[in-house]
Coordinates of C-alpha atoms and ligand atoms in Angstrom, one line a residue:
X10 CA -20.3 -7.0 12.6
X11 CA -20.4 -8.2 8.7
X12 CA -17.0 -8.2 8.7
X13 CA -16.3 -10.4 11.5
X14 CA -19.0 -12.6 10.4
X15 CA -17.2 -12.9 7.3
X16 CA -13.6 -13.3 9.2
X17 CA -15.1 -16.2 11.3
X18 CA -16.7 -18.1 8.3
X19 CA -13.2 -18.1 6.0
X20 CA -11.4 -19.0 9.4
X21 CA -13.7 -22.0 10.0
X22 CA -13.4 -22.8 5.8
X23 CA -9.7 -22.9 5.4
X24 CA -8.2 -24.9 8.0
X25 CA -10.2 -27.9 6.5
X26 CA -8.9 -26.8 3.3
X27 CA -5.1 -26.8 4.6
X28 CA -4.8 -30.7 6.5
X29 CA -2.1 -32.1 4.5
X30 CA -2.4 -35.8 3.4
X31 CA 1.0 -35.9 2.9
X32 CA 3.1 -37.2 5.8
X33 CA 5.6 -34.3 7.1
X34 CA 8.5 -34.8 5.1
X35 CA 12.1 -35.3 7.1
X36 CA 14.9 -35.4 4.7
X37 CA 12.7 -33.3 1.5
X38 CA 10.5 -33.9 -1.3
X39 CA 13.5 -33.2 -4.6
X40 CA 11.7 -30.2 -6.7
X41 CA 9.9 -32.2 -9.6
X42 CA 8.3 -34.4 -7.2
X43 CA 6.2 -31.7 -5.6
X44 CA 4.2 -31.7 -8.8
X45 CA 2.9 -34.4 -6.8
X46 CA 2.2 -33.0 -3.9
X47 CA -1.3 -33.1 -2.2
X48 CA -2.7 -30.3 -0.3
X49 CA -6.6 -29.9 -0.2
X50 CA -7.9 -27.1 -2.1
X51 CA -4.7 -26.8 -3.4
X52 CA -3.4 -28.1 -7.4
X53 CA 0.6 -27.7 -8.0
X54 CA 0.3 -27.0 -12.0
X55 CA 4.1 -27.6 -12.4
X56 CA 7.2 -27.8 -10.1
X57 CA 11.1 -27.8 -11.6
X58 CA 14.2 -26.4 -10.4
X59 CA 15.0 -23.6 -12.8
X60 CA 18.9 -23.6 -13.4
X61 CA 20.9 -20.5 -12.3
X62 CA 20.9 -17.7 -15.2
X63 CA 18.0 -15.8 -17.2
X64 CA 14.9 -16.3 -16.7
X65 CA 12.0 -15.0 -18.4
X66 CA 8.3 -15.3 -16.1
X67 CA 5.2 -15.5 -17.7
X68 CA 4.1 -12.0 -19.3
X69 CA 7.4 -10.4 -18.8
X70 CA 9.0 -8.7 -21.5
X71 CA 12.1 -8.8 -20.0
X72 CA 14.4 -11.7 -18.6
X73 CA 15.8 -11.7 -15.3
X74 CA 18.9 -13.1 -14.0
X75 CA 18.7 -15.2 -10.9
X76 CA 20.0 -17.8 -8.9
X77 CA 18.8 -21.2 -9.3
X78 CA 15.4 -22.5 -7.6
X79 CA 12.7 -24.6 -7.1
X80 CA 9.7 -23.0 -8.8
X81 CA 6.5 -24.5 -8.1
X82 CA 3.3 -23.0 -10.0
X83 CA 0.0 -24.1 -8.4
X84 CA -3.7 -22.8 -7.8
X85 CA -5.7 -22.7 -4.8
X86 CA -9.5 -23.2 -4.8
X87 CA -11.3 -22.0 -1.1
X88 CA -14.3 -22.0 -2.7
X89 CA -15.7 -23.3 -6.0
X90 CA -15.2 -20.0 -7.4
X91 CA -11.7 -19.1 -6.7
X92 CA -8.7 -19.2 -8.7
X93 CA -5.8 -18.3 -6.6
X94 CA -3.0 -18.7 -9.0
X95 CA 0.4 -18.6 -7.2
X96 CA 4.3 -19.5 -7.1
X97 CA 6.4 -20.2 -4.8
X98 CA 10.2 -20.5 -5.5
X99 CA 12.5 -22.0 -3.1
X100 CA 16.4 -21.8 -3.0
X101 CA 18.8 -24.7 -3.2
X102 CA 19.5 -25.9 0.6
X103 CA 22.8 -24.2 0.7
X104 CA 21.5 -21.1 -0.3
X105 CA 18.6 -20.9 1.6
X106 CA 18.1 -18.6 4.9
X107 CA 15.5 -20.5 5.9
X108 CA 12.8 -17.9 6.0
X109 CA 9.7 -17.5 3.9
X110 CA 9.0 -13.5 2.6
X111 CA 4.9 -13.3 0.9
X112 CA 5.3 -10.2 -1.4
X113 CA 2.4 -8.4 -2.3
X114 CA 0.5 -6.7 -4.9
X115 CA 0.2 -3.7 -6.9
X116 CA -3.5 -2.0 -7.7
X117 CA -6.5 -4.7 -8.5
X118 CA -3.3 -7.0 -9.5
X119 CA -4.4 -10.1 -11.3
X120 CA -0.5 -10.7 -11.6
X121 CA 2.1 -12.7 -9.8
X122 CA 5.0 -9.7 -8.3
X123 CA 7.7 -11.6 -10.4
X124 CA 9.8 -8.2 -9.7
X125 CA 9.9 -8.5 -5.8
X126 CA 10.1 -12.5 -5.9
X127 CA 13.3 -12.4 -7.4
X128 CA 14.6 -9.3 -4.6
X129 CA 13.3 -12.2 -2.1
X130 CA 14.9 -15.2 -3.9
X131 CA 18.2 -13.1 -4.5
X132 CA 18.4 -12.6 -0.3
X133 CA 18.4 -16.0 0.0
X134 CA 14.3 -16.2 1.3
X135 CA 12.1 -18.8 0.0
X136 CA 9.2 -16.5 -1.7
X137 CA 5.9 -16.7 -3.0
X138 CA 3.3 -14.5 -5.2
X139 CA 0.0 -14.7 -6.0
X140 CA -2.7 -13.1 -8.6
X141 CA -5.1 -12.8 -6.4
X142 CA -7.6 -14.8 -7.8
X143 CA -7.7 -13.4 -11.1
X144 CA -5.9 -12.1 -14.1
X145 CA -5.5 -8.1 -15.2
X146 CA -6.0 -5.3 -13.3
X147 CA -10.0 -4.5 -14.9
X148 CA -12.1 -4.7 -12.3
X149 CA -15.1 -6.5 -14.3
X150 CA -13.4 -10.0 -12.2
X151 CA -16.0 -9.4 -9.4
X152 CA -19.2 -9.0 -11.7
X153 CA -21.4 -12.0 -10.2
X154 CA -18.5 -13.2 -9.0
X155 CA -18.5 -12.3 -4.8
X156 CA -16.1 -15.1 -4.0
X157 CA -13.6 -13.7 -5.8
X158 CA -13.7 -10.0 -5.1
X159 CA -13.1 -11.9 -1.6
X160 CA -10.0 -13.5 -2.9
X161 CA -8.8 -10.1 -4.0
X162 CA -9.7 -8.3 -1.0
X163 CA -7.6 -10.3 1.5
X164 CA -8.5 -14.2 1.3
X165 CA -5.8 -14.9 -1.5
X166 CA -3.1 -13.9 0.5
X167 CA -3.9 -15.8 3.4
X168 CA -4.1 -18.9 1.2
X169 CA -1.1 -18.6 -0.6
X170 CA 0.8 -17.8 2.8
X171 CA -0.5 -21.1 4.6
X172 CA -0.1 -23.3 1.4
X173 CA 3.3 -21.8 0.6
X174 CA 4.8 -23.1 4.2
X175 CA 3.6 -26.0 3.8
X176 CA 5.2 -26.3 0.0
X177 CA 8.4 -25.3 1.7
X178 CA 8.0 -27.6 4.5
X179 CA 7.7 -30.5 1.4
X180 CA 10.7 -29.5 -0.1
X181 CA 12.9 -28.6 3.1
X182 CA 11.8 -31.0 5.3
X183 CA 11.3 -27.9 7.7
X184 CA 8.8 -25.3 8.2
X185 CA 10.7 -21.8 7.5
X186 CA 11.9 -20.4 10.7
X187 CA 10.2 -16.8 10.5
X188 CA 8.3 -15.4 7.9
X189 CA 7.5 -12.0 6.8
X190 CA 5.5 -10.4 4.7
X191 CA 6.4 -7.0 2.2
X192 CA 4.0 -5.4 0.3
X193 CA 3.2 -1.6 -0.9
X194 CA 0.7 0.1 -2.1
X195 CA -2.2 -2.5 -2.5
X196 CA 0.8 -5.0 -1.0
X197 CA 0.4 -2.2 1.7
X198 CA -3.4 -2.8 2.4
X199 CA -2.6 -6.7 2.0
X200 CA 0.4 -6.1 5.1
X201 CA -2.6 -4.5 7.0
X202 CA -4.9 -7.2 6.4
X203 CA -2.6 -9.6 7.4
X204 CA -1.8 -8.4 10.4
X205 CA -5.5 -7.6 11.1
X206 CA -7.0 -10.8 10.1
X207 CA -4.4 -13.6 10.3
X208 CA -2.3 -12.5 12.7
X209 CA -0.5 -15.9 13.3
X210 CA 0.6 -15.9 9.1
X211 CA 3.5 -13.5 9.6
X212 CA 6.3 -12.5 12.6
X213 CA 6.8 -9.5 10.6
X214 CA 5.1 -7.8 8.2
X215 CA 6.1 -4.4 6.2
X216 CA 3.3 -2.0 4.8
X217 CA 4.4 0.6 1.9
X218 CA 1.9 3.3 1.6
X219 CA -0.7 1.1 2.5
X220 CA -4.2 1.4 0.1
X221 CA -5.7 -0.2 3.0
X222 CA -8.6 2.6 3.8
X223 CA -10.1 1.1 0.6
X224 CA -13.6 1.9 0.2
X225 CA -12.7 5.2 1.2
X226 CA -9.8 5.8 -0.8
X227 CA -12.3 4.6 -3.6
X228 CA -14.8 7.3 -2.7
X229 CA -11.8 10.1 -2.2
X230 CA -10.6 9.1 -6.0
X231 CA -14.5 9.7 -7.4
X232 CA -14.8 12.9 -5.8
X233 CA -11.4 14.1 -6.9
X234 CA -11.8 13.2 -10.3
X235 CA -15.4 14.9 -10.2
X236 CA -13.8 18.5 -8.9
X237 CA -11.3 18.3 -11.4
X238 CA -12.9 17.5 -14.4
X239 CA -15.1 19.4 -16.6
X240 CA -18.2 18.3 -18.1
X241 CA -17.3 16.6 -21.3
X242 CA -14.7 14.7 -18.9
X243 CA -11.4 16.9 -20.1
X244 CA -9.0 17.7 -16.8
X245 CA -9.5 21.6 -15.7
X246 CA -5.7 21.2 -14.7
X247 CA -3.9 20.4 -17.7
X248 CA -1.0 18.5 -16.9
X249 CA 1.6 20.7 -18.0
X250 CA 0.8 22.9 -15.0
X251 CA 0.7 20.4 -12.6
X252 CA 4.5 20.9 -12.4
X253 CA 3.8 24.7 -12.0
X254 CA 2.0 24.2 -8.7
X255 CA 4.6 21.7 -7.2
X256 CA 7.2 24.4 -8.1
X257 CA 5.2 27.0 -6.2
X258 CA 4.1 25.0 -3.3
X259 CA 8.0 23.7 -3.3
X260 CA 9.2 27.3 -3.1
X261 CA 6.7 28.5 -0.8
X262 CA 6.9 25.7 2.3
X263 CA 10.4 24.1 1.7
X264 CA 12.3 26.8 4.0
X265 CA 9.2 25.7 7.0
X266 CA 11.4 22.9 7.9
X267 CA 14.6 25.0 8.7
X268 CA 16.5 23.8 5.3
X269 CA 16.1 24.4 2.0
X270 CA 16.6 21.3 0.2
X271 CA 13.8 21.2 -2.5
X272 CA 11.8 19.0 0.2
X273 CA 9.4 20.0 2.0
X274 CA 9.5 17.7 5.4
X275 CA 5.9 18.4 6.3
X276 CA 2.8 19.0 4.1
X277 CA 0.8 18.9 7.1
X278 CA 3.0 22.6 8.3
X279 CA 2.2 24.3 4.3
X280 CA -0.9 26.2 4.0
X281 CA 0.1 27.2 0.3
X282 CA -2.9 28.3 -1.6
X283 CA -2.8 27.8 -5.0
X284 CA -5.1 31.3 -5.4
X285 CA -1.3 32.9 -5.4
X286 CA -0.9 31.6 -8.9
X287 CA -4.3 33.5 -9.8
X288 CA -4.1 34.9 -13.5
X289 CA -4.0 38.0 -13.5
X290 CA -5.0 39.0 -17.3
X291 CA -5.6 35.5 -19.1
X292 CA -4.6 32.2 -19.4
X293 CA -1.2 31.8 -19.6
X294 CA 1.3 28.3 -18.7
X295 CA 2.5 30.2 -15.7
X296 CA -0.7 30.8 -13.8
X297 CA -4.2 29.6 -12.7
X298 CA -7.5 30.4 -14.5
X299 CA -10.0 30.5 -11.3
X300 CA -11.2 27.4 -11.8
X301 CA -7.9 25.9 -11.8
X302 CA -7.3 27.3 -8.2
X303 CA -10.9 25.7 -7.4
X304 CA -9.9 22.4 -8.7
X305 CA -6.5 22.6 -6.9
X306 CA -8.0 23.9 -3.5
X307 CA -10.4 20.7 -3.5
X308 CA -7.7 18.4 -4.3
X309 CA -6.2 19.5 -0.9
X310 CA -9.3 19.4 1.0
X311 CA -10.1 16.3 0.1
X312 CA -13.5 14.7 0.7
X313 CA -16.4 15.9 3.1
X314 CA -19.9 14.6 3.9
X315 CA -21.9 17.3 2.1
X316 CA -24.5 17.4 5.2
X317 CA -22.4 17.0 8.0
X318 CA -19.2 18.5 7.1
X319 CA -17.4 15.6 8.5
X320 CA -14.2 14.6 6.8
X321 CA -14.4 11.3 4.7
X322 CA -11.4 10.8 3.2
X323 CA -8.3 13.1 3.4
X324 CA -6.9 15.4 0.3
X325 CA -4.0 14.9 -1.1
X326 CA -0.9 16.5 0.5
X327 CA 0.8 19.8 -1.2
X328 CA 3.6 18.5 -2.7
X329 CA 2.3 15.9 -4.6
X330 CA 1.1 18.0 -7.8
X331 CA 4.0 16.7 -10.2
X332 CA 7.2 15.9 -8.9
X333 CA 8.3 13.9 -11.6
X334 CA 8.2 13.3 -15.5
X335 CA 5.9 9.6 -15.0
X336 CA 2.0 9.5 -14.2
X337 CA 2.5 8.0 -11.3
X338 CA 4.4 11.1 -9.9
X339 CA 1.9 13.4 -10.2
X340 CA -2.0 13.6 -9.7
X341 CA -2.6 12.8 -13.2
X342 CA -2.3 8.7 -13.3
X343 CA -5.2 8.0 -10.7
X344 CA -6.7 11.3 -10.9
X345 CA -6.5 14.0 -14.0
X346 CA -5.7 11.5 -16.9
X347 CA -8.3 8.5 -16.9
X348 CA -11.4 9.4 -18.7
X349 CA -13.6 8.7 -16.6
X350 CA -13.1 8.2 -12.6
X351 CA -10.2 6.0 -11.7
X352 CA -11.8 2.5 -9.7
X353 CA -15.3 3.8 -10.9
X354 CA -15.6 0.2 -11.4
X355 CA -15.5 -0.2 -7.9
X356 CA -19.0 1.2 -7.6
X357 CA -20.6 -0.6 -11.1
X358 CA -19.3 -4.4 -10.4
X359 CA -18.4 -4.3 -6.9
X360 CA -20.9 -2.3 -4.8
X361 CA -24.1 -1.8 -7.3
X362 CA -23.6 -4.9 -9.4
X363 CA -24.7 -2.2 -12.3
X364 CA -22.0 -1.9 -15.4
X365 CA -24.0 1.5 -16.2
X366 CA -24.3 2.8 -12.7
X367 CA -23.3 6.5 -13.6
X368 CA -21.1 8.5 -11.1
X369 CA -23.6 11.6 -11.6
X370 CA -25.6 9.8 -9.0
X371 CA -23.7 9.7 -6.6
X372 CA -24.4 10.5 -2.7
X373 CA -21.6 10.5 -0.5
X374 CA -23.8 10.0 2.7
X375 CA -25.7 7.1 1.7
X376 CA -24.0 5.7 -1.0
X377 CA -20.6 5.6 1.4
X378 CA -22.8 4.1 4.2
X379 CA -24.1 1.3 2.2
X380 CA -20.5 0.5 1.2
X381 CA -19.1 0.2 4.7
X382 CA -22.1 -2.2 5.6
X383 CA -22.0 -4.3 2.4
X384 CA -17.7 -4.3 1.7
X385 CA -16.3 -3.9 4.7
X386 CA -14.2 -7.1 4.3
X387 CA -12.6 -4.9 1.8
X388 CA -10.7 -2.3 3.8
X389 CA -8.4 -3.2 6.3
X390 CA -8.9 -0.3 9.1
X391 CA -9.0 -2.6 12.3
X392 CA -7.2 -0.7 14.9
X393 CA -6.9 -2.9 17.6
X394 CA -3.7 -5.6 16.9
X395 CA -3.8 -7.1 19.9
X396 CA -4.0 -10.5 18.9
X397 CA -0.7 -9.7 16.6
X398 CA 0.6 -8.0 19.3
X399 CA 0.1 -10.8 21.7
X400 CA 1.9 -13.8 19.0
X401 CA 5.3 -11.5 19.0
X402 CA 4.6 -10.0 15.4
X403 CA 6.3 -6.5 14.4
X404 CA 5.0 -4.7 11.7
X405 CA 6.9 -1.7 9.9
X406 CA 4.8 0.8 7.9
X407 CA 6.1 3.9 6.1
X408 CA 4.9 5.9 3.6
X409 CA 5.9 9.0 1.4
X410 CA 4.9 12.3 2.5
X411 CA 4.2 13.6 -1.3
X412 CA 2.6 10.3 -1.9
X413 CA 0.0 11.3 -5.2
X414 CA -2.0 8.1 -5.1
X415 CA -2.3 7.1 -1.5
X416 CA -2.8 10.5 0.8
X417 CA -0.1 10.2 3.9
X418 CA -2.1 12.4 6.5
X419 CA -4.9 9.2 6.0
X420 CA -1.9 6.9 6.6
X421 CA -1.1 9.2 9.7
X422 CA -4.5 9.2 11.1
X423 CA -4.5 5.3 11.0
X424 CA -1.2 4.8 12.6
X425 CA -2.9 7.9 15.2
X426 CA -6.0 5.4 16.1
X427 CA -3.9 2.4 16.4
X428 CA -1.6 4.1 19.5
X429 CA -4.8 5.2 20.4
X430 CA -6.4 1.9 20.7
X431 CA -3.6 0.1 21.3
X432 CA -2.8 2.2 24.9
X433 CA -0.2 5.2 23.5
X434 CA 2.7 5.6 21.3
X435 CA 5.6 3.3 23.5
X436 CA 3.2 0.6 23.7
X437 CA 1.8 0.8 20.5
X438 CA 6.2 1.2 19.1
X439 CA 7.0 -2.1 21.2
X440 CA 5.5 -3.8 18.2
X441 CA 4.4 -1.6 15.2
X442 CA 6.3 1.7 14.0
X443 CA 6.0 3.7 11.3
X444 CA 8.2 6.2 9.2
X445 CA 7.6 8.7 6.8
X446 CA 9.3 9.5 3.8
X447 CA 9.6 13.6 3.1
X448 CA 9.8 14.2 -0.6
X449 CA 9.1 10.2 -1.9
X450 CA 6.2 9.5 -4.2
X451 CA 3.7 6.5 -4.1
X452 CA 6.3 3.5 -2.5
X453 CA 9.3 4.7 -4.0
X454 CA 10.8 8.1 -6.2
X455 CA 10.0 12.1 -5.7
X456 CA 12.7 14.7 -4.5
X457 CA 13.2 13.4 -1.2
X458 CA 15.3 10.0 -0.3
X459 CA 13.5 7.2 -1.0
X460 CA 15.5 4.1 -1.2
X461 CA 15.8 2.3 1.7
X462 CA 16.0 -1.6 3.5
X463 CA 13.0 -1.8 5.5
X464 CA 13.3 -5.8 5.0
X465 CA 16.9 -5.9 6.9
X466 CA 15.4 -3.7 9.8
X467 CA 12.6 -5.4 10.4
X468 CA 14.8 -9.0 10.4
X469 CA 16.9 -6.9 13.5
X470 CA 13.9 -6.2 14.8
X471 CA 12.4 -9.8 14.2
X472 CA 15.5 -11.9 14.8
X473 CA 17.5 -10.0 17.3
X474 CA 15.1 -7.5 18.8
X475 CA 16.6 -4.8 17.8
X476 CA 13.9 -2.0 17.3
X477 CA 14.4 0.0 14.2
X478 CA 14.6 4.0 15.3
X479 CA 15.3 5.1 11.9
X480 CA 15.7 4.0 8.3
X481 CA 18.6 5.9 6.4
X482 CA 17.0 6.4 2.9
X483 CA 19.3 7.5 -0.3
X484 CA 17.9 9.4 -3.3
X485 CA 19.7 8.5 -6.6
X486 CA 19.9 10.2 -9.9
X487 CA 20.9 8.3 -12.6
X488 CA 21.4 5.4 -10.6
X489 CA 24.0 7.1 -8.8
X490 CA 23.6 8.2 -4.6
X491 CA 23.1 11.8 -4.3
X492 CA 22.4 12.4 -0.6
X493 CA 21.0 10.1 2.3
X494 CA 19.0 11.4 4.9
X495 CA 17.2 9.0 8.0
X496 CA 14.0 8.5 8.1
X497 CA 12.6 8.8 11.4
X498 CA 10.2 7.0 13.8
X499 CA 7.4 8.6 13.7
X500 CA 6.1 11.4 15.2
X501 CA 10.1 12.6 15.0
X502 CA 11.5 14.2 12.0
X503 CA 14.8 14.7 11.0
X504 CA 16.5 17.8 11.1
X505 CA 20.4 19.0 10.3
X506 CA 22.8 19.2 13.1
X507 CA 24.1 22.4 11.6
X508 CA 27.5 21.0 10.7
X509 CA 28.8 18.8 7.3
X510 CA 26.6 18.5 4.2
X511 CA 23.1 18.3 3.8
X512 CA 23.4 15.2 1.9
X513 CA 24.7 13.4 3.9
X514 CA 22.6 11.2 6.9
X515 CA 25.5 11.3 9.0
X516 CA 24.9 15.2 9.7
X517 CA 21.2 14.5 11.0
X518 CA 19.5 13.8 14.2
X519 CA 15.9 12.2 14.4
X520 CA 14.0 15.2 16.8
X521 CA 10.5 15.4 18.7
X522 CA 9.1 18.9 17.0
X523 CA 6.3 21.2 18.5
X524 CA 3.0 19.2 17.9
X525 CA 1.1 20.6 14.6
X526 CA -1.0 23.7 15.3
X527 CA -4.6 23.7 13.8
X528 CA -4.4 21.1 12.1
X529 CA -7.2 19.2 11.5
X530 CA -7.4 15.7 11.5
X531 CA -8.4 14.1 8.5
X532 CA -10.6 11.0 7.6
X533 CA -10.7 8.2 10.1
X534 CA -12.8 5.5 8.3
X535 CA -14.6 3.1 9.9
X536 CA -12.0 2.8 12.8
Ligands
CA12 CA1 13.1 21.7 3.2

């Protein structure tokens, strides 16, 4: 009910905010002159073309090469608190495509995604980027500042999509002829929010490992940095065993999917309990102290309402221990490393409005309730998409299945209640389908193969109706391809046709396996 209250009142703000002065350009407004461009709520900082060659954005240490484009550098205002900083670079008419791709965000952002602009700009796609509404990723920005964690939580984008058209529409002379939308991780929650709330923004949208069961996910990183920690705040898992674990769970469940290929294609099918590894006469780098094994069994478990038992947010999957030499592939950037729980900030600036609120105090019941009645607007876990059903709109989610950051089985269970909702899995495929990734990390890396072009599948998809059924994925080392392997629509997985090399997609076939036995569902929000 909040939530939609809060829906309808930014829907009844920013159409006032978005009638254009200007008269509908026919022939195009030349780059510089767009500095002069007038859209309410809207101030263009700067607009230039930006000659072919390097170019270094603000903040980056490191130039980029590109082709040449408009760039235009402006900042929305929907309310007297925002600050929407955001750019939108257009190609030169012969290059152009004439389609618009909104990239998204990473974490609490407060940066323009200069990285996946220039992918965009490079395809020939008119792009654009925005901060959010503030600068850094610290999550102090919302500290009596409510419109803003707004911005962050799904109003930004929606701005910077509308005002962006019509910036191309200055410059072209034409509205862009489809637009999508590509985001993962937090870009993942921003997809779903898209599709959620502004259904018309986007024909097709893709969500990477979407971050989108938010105040949940928030609650599933304080309790697993709580089991995992000891008192004085030092992990009970140091990170040198992390690796370990993965190498255990790897050997123990990889053969479950009928090939052993260092992947396991399943988590959901590996009941691997870490109390294997149990030391058996002291502490030594290849084993687990008993607390260790605790702390390792409740990162699997995930979170649970103390007095009900019911599942709040899922664990994280077996697989996902260490798989990799960086933070981010293992548990120890957003759970064993930060010193105190990772988005506890959540909770002081966002939800208490108290910079010493103290995690010891936490209650998952009513703590968790009183989020989901105050926030809501900042998860994204509406399941019914009609109304982007009904405007034509595909959407293309995946996710990786050893995913440390964002657990897949809550991915799953969302894409579960959406066929649900949305009258069963064909229906629910005419217009949104989802693949996972066996073996790939938080949006990209891990084991398994984990490069792949979701954006040219979904244009098929858009363009010429052709309905993705898998995405062939490659896994490099050293920048060089070392085997490609499809990813299928889900619920099918991919399995070898007994013939040729493993590494090779070609030698695969996308199959409908047994449904999972026992297997509980995990954490549906409020869905
Ligand atoms: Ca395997």
């Amino acid at each position: 009910m909040a939530r939609r209250l809060v829906v309808a009142l930014v829907v009844a703000i920013v159409p006032t905010l978005f009638e254009v002065t200007t008269p509908a350009a026919s022939a195009g407004t030349a780059c510089a002159s767009l500095a002069a461009l007038t859209i309410p709520g809207v101030s263009v900082r700067s607009a230039a073309v930006v000659p072919a060659g390097p170019f270094t954005p603000p903040g980056a240490r490191q130039e980029m090469t590109l082709p040449a484009f408009c760039r235009i550098d402006s900042v929305a205002r929907p309310t007297s608190d925002s600050e929407i900083k955001f750019e939108v670079w257009i190609p030169p008419a012969e290059a152009w495509n004439g389609k618009f791709e909104g990239v998204g965000n990473g974490g609490y952002s407060g940066a323009i995604g200069y990285p996946a602009m220039a992918a965009a700009l490079r395809r020939g796609y008119a792009t654009a980027s925005t901060d959010t509404g503030h600068a850094g990723d610290d999550m102090k920005f919302a500290q009596g500042h409510p419109e803003k964690l707004v911005d962050w939580a799904y109003r930004s984008i929606h701005v910077m999509t509308e005002a962006s058209k019509l910036v191309v529409r200055d410059h072209t002379g034409r509205f862009p002829d489809r637009a999508y939308f590509n985001g993962c991780s937090s870009g993942g929650h921003q997809a779903l929010s898209e599709a959620q709330r502004f259904p018309d923004d986007y024909d097709g949208i893709i969500a990477g490992d979407p971050a989108h069961n938010r105040i949940r996910q928030t609650f599933g990183f304080l309790h697993a940095w709580i089991v995992t920690h000891h008192k004085d705040g030092s992990p009970i898992i140091p990170a040198a065993k992390l690796p370990v674990l993965t190498k255990a769970v790897v050997e123990a469940c990889d053969s479950l999917d009928g090939l052993r290929d260092g992947i396991i294609d399943d988590p959901r099918r590996c009941h691997f309990d870490p109390g294997r590894l149990l030391c058996r006469a002291g502490d030594d780098s290849s084993c687990l102290t008993a607390p260790q094994v605790d702390a390792a069994r409740k990162m699997y478990e995930g979170l649970k309402n103390p007095r009900t038992g019911e599942p709040i947010f899922a664990g994280w999957p077996r697989g996902s221990e260490a798989f990799g030499d960086n933070a981010i592939q293992s548990w120890r950037q957003y759970v064993m490393d930060p010193p105190e729980p990772m988005r506890v900030g959540f909770f002081r600036y966002f939800l208490f409005h108290d910079p010493n609120w103290d995690w010891k105090t936490i209650d998952w019941d009513r703590d968790l309730a009183y989020a989901e009645q105050k926030l809501p607007f900042m998860s994204a876990v509406e399941r019914d998409l009609s109304a982007f059903r009904k405007r034509g709109g595909k959407l293309l989610m995946y996710t990786g299945w050893a995913d440390p950051v964002v657990p897949p089985q809550d991915t799953v269970a969302y894409y579960d209640a959406v066929v649900k909702t949305m009258g069963g899995l064909e229906k629910t495929r005419e217009f949104y389908r989802f693949f996972l990734a066996p073996g790939m990390g938080h949006c990209s890396g891990g084991p398994g193969p984990n490069q792949f072009d979701a954006l040219a599948a979904l244009e098929q998809w858009v363009e010429k109706g052709v309905a993705p059924e898998k995405l062939v994925a490659s896994h490099n080392t050293n920048g060089r391809v070392d085997r490609t392997r499809p990813l299928c629509l889900y619920p099918q997985v991919a399995r070898w046709k007994g013939t040729g090399s493993t590494d090779e997609a070609a030698n695969f076939s996308c199959v409908t396996e047994a449904p999972l036995n026992g297997v509980r569902r995990t954490t549906s929000g409020t869905r």
